[in-house]
Amino acid sequence: MGVGGEKFQLGTVGALGLSVVSSVSIVICNKALMSSLGFTFATTLTSWHLLVTFCSLHVALWMKFFEHKAFDSRTVMGFGVLNGISIGLLNLSLGFNSVGFYQMTKLAIIPCTVILETLFFRKKFSRTIQISLSVLLLGVGVATVTDLQLNAVGSILSLLAIITTCIAQIMTNTIQKKFKVSSTQLLYQSCPYQSLTLFLIGPFLDGFLTNQNVFAFNYTSNVVFFIVLSCLISVSVNFSTFLVIGKTSPVTYQVLGHLKTCLVLTFGYVLLHDPFSWRNILGILIAVVGMVLYSYFCSIETQPKNTEVSSQQAKEGDSAPLISDSLSKVENGGDDDEPLKVPMWSSKYSKA
């Protein structure tokens, strides 16, 4: 395997690791904020997360840690607004449905993404990948899904949440490829639209779901501390989300999301002594088997592509020498073999 392939793998592993650590950390922080301190305004909090992320990236741009690259403003605006709407719909889905049905909604994102990519992007998923994803979904379902209470409004909201989330995550990957922008550049330009969308709908949505006013809440020093901490962690969460989807695929990001769910459940049982049953343990074990199988089959299927890209780079070595800070995006199996520059800003974003 060539230098480009090795850098691609190292960069991908780093992005996956950063995503897991930052996401689990923000879940723990938000759990303390919402469960212990009573700050339950999730949508408004997410708008603050995105605002802090944008400000952090603006400072990084000012310090020249990455280069600003302007592209189609209508695409960026549509993408940002869609991302904001998908977060709001997910929160509404949780408000109108039982926790079990909400977990089923999250599980449905993977097969919906697979269907959309197959229909509109003609991406092929091998039978082994399909089987490993099925094992993963079965395990997460056993571990997390409890009651399934259906209602018409909740079901419609869940369906809209699934569709908008899938489209937004697919767009994250395709926009980076089409316009040849890094995850940092895309995040920097879309953050203001996402933040503004959620800031406009957040207070009304949170007030409807909680019967409380976010602006009338008693902001004690502990509440302010955890809000600030949550916003700081969100910079890493938001960045790593774009980074993972850009380097891998929306499906891989969803698989990673279920790994985070299993880690949070395990953390809650071991350190916080949350209620745990044999069903949770069995489900997590099944899910881990599915994740291992998915990772193994993905690595097997991408090896021939890495070898082909390395051979092509070696042939073109005399006329076009390798750029040391570029990566070949080969995991998605697309025809776009253009190298993607690694963002210089290394302090590597879903949503909380």
Coordinates of C-alpha atoms in Angstrom, one line a residue:
M1 CA 0.0 0.0 0.0
G2 CA 1.3 3.4 -0.9
V3 CA 1.9 6.5 1.2
G4 CA -1.4 8.0 0.2
G5 CA -3.3 4.9 1.3
E6 CA -1.5 4.7 4.7
K7 CA -2.3 8.4 5.3
F8 CA -5.9 7.8 4.4
Q9 CA -6.2 5.0 6.9
L10 CA -4.5 6.9 9.7
G11 CA -6.6 10.0 9.0
T12 CA -9.8 7.9 9.0
V13 CA -8.9 6.1 12.2
G14 CA -8.1 9.5 13.9
A15 CA -11.4 11.0 12.7
L16 CA -13.4 7.9 14.0
G17 CA -11.6 8.0 17.3
L18 CA -12.1 11.7 17.8
S19 CA -15.8 11.4 16.9
V20 CA -16.3 8.6 19.5
V21 CA -14.4 10.4 22.3
S22 CA -16.0 13.8 21.8
S23 CA -19.6 12.4 21.3
V24 CA -19.5 10.3 24.4
S25 CA -18.0 13.2 26.4
I26 CA -20.8 15.6 25.3
V27 CA -23.5 13.0 26.1
I28 CA -22.1 12.7 29.6
C29 CA -22.0 16.5 29.9
N30 CA -25.5 17.0 28.6
K31 CA -26.8 14.3 30.8
A32 CA -25.6 16.2 33.8
L33 CA -27.0 19.4 32.4
M34 CA -30.4 18.1 31.6
S35 CA -31.0 15.3 34.1
S36 CA -29.3 16.8 37.2
L37 CA -29.7 20.5 36.6
G38 CA -33.0 20.5 34.8
F39 CA -31.9 22.4 31.6
T40 CA -33.9 20.5 29.1
F41 CA -33.8 22.9 26.1
A42 CA -32.1 20.6 23.7
T43 CA -32.7 22.5 20.4
T44 CA -31.7 25.9 21.7
L45 CA -28.6 24.3 23.3
T46 CA -27.7 22.9 19.9
S47 CA -28.0 26.3 18.2
W48 CA -25.5 27.6 20.8
H49 CA -23.2 24.7 20.0
L50 CA -23.2 25.6 16.3
L51 CA -22.6 29.3 17.1
V52 CA -19.6 28.5 19.3
T53 CA -18.3 26.1 16.6
F54 CA -18.6 28.9 14.0
C55 CA -16.8 31.4 16.2
S56 CA -14.0 28.9 16.9
L57 CA -13.6 28.2 13.2
H58 CA -13.5 31.9 12.5
V59 CA -10.7 32.3 14.9
A60 CA -8.9 29.4 13.3
L61 CA -9.4 31.0 9.9
W62 CA -8.0 34.3 11.2
M63 CA -4.9 32.4 12.5
K64 CA -4.6 30.8 9.0
F65 CA -5.1 27.2 10.3
F66 CA -7.2 26.6 7.2
E67 CA -8.0 28.3 4.0
H68 CA -11.4 29.8 3.2
K69 CA -12.9 28.5 0.0
A70 CA -16.2 30.0 -1.3
F71 CA -18.5 27.9 -3.4
D72 CA -22.2 27.8 -4.4
S73 CA -24.0 29.9 -1.7
R74 CA -27.4 28.4 -2.5
T75 CA -26.1 24.9 -1.9
V76 CA -24.5 25.9 1.4
M77 CA -27.7 27.7 2.6
G78 CA -29.9 24.9 1.6
F79 CA -27.6 22.4 3.3
G80 CA -27.4 24.4 6.5
V81 CA -31.1 25.0 6.8
L82 CA -31.8 21.3 6.1
N83 CA -29.4 20.2 8.8
G84 CA -31.1 22.5 11.3
I85 CA -34.6 21.3 10.3
S86 CA -33.4 17.6 10.7
I87 CA -32.2 18.3 14.3
G88 CA -35.5 20.0 15.1
L89 CA -37.5 17.1 13.7
L90 CA -35.5 14.5 15.7
N91 CA -36.2 16.5 18.9
L92 CA -40.0 16.7 17.9
S93 CA -39.9 12.9 17.2
L94 CA -38.6 12.3 20.7
G95 CA -41.2 14.6 22.2
F96 CA -44.2 13.0 20.4
N97 CA -43.1 9.3 20.6
S98 CA -41.9 6.9 23.3
V99 CA -38.2 6.4 23.8
G100 CA -38.5 3.0 22.2
F101 CA -40.0 4.3 19.0
Y102 CA -37.5 7.1 18.9
Q103 CA -34.7 4.5 19.1
M104 CA -36.4 2.7 16.2
T105 CA -36.4 6.0 14.3
K106 CA -32.6 6.3 14.7
L107 CA -32.1 2.7 13.7
A108 CA -34.1 3.3 10.5
I109 CA -31.6 5.9 9.3
I110 CA -29.1 3.3 8.2
P111 CA -31.4 1.3 5.9
C112 CA -33.0 4.5 4.6
T113 CA -29.5 5.9 3.7
V114 CA -28.6 2.6 2.0
I115 CA -31.8 2.8 -0.1
L116 CA -31.2 6.4 -1.1
E117 CA -27.6 5.9 -2.0
T118 CA -28.5 2.8 -4.0
L119 CA -31.3 4.5 -5.9
F120 CA -29.9 7.9 -6.6
F121 CA -26.1 7.3 -6.5
R122 CA -26.0 3.7 -7.7
K123 CA -23.8 2.8 -4.9
K124 CA -23.5 -1.0 -4.4
F125 CA -23.5 -2.6 -0.9
S126 CA -22.2 -6.2 -0.9
R127 CA -24.2 -9.0 0.7
T128 CA -21.6 -9.3 3.5
I129 CA -21.9 -5.5 4.3
Q130 CA -25.7 -5.9 4.3
I131 CA -25.5 -8.9 6.7
S132 CA -23.1 -7.1 9.1
L133 CA -25.4 -4.0 9.1
S134 CA -28.4 -6.2 9.9
V135 CA -26.5 -7.8 12.8
L136 CA -25.5 -4.4 14.1
L137 CA -29.1 -3.1 13.9
L138 CA -30.4 -6.2 15.6
G139 CA -28.0 -5.8 18.5
V140 CA -28.7 -2.0 19.0
G141 CA -32.4 -2.8 18.8
V142 CA -32.2 -5.5 21.5
A143 CA -30.1 -3.2 23.7
T144 CA -32.1 0.0 23.4
V145 CA -35.6 -0.5 22.1
T146 CA -38.2 -1.1 24.9
D147 CA -41.8 0.0 24.4
L148 CA -43.2 0.8 21.0
Q149 CA -46.1 3.2 21.3
L150 CA -47.4 4.4 17.9
N151 CA -49.3 7.6 17.1
A152 CA -50.1 9.3 13.8
V153 CA -48.4 12.6 14.5
G154 CA -45.3 11.0 16.0
S155 CA -45.0 8.5 13.1
I156 CA -45.1 11.3 10.5
L157 CA -42.6 13.4 12.4
S158 CA -40.3 10.4 12.7
L159 CA -40.6 9.7 9.0
L160 CA -39.7 13.3 8.1
A161 CA -36.8 13.2 10.6
I162 CA -35.4 10.0 9.0
I163 CA -35.6 11.4 5.5
T164 CA -34.1 14.9 6.3
T165 CA -31.3 13.3 8.4
C166 CA -30.4 10.9 5.6
I167 CA -30.4 13.6 2.9
A168 CA -28.3 16.0 5.1
Q169 CA -25.7 13.3 5.8
I170 CA -25.5 12.3 2.2
M171 CA -25.1 15.9 1.2
T172 CA -22.3 16.3 3.6
N173 CA -20.3 13.7 1.7
T174 CA -21.3 14.7 -1.8
I175 CA -20.8 18.4 -1.4
Q176 CA -17.2 17.8 -0.2
K177 CA -16.5 15.7 -3.2
K178 CA -18.3 17.9 -5.8
F179 CA -16.8 21.2 -4.8
K180 CA -13.5 19.7 -3.5
V181 CA -13.8 21.4 -0.1
S182 CA -12.5 20.1 3.2
S183 CA -14.8 19.2 6.2
T184 CA -13.5 22.4 7.9
Q185 CA -14.4 24.6 5.0
L186 CA -17.9 23.1 4.6
L187 CA -18.6 23.3 8.4
Y188 CA -17.4 26.9 8.5
Q189 CA -19.7 28.1 5.8
S190 CA -22.8 26.1 6.8
C191 CA -22.6 26.7 10.6
P192 CA -24.3 30.2 10.5
Y193 CA -27.3 28.8 8.6
Q194 CA -27.7 25.8 10.9
S195 CA -27.3 27.9 14.0
L196 CA -29.7 30.6 12.9
T197 CA -32.3 28.0 11.9
L198 CA -32.2 26.3 15.3
F199 CA -32.0 29.6 17.2
L200 CA -35.2 30.8 15.5
I201 CA -37.2 27.6 16.1
G202 CA -35.4 26.4 19.2
P203 CA -37.1 28.5 21.9
F204 CA -40.6 27.8 20.5
L205 CA -39.9 24.1 20.0
D206 CA -38.4 23.7 23.5
G207 CA -41.2 25.7 25.1
F208 CA -43.8 23.5 23.3
L209 CA -42.0 20.3 24.5
T210 CA -41.1 21.3 28.0
N211 CA -43.7 24.0 28.9
Q212 CA -40.8 26.2 30.1
N213 CA -39.2 29.4 28.8
V214 CA -35.5 29.0 28.0
F215 CA -35.0 32.7 28.6
A216 CA -36.7 32.6 32.1
F217 CA -34.6 29.7 33.3
N218 CA -32.6 30.1 36.5
Y219 CA -29.0 30.2 35.2
T220 CA -27.0 29.2 38.2
S221 CA -23.2 29.0 38.1
N222 CA -23.3 25.2 37.7
V223 CA -25.7 25.5 34.8
V224 CA -23.6 28.1 33.0
F225 CA -20.5 26.0 33.6
F226 CA -22.0 22.9 32.0
I227 CA -23.5 24.9 29.1
V228 CA -20.0 26.4 28.4
L229 CA -18.4 23.0 28.7
S230 CA -21.0 21.4 26.4
C231 CA -20.4 24.2 23.8
L232 CA -16.7 23.7 23.9
I233 CA -16.9 19.9 23.4
S234 CA -19.4 20.5 20.6
V235 CA -16.7 22.1 18.5
S236 CA -14.9 18.8 18.4
V237 CA -18.2 16.9 17.9
N238 CA -19.4 19.0 15.0
F239 CA -16.0 19.0 13.3
S240 CA -15.4 15.2 13.7
T241 CA -18.9 14.5 12.3
F242 CA -18.2 16.4 9.0
L243 CA -14.7 14.8 9.0
V244 CA -15.9 11.2 9.4
I245 CA -18.7 11.6 6.8
G246 CA -16.3 13.2 4.3
K247 CA -13.6 10.6 4.8
T248 CA -15.9 7.5 4.9
S249 CA -19.6 7.5 4.2
P250 CA -23.0 8.4 5.8
V251 CA -23.5 4.7 6.5
T252 CA -20.2 4.4 8.3
Y253 CA -21.0 7.4 10.3
Q254 CA -24.3 5.9 11.4
V255 CA -22.5 2.7 12.4
L256 CA -20.2 4.8 14.5
G257 CA -23.2 6.5 16.1
H258 CA -24.5 3.1 17.3
L259 CA -21.1 2.3 18.7
K260 CA -21.3 5.5 20.7
T261 CA -24.8 4.4 22.0
C262 CA -23.3 1.1 23.2
L263 CA -20.4 2.9 24.9
V264 CA -22.7 5.4 26.6
L265 CA -24.9 2.5 27.9
T266 CA -21.8 0.7 29.2
F267 CA -20.4 3.9 30.8
G268 CA -23.7 4.5 32.5
Y269 CA -23.8 1.0 34.0
V270 CA -20.1 0.8 35.1
L271 CA -19.6 4.3 36.5
L272 CA -23.1 5.7 37.1
H273 CA -24.8 2.4 38.1
D274 CA -27.7 2.9 35.7
P275 CA -30.2 0.1 35.5
F276 CA -28.9 -2.7 33.3
S277 CA -30.3 -6.1 32.3
W278 CA -29.2 -9.2 30.4
R279 CA -31.0 -7.8 27.4
N280 CA -28.8 -4.7 27.4
I281 CA -25.6 -6.9 27.7
L282 CA -26.8 -9.3 24.9
G283 CA -27.7 -6.4 22.6
I284 CA -24.4 -4.7 23.1
L285 CA -22.5 -7.9 22.4
I286 CA -24.5 -8.5 19.2
A287 CA -24.0 -4.9 18.1
V288 CA -20.2 -5.2 18.7
V289 CA -20.1 -8.3 16.5
G290 CA -22.0 -6.4 13.8
M291 CA -19.5 -3.5 14.0
V292 CA -16.5 -5.8 13.8
L293 CA -17.9 -7.6 10.8
Y294 CA -18.8 -4.3 9.1
S295 CA -15.2 -2.9 9.7
Y296 CA -13.6 -6.2 8.5
F297 CA -15.7 -6.4 5.3
C298 CA -15.1 -2.7 4.6
S299 CA -11.4 -3.1 4.9
I300 CA -11.4 -6.2 2.7
E301 CA -13.4 -4.5 0.0
T302 CA -11.3 -1.3 0.0
Q303 CA -7.9 -3.0 -0.2
P304 CA -8.2 -3.6 -4.0
K305 CA -9.2 0.1 -4.5
N306 CA -6.2 1.3 -2.4
T307 CA -3.9 -0.9 -4.4
E308 CA -5.3 0.4 -7.7
V309 CA -5.0 4.1 -6.6
S310 CA -1.4 3.5 -5.3
S311 CA -0.4 1.9 -8.7
Q312 CA -2.0 4.8 -10.6
Q313 CA -0.1 7.4 -8.4
A314 CA 3.2 5.5 -9.0
K315 CA 2.7 5.6 -12.8
E316 CA 2.0 9.4 -12.6
G317 CA 4.9 10.0 -10.3
D318 CA 7.2 11.5 -12.9
S319 CA 4.8 14.1 -14.1
A320 CA 2.7 14.7 -11.0
P321 CA 4.5 14.0 -7.7
L322 CA 2.5 13.1 -4.7
I323 CA 1.5 16.0 -2.4
S324 CA 2.4 15.0 1.1
D325 CA -0.7 16.5 2.8
S326 CA -3.3 15.0 0.5
L327 CA -5.6 11.9 0.9
S328 CA -7.4 9.8 -1.7
K329 CA -11.0 9.4 -0.9
V330 CA -11.4 5.8 -2.0
E331 CA -13.6 4.2 0.6
N332 CA -16.8 5.4 -1.0
G333 CA -16.1 3.6 -4.2
G334 CA -16.8 6.7 -6.3
D335 CA -15.1 7.7 -9.5
D336 CA -13.8 10.9 -7.9
D337 CA -10.1 10.2 -7.2
E338 CA -9.2 13.8 -6.6
P339 CA -7.0 14.2 -3.5
L340 CA -8.6 16.0 -0.5
K341 CA -6.3 18.3 1.4
V342 CA -6.1 17.6 5.1
P343 CA -7.2 20.6 7.1
M344 CA -4.3 22.2 9.0
W345 CA -6.5 22.8 11.9
S346 CA -6.0 19.6 13.9
S347 CA -8.3 20.2 16.9
K348 CA -10.8 18.1 15.3
Y349 CA -18.6 18.0 15.1
S350 CA -24.4 15.7 15.2
K351 CA -25.2 16.7 16.7
A352 CA -25.4 16.8 20.3

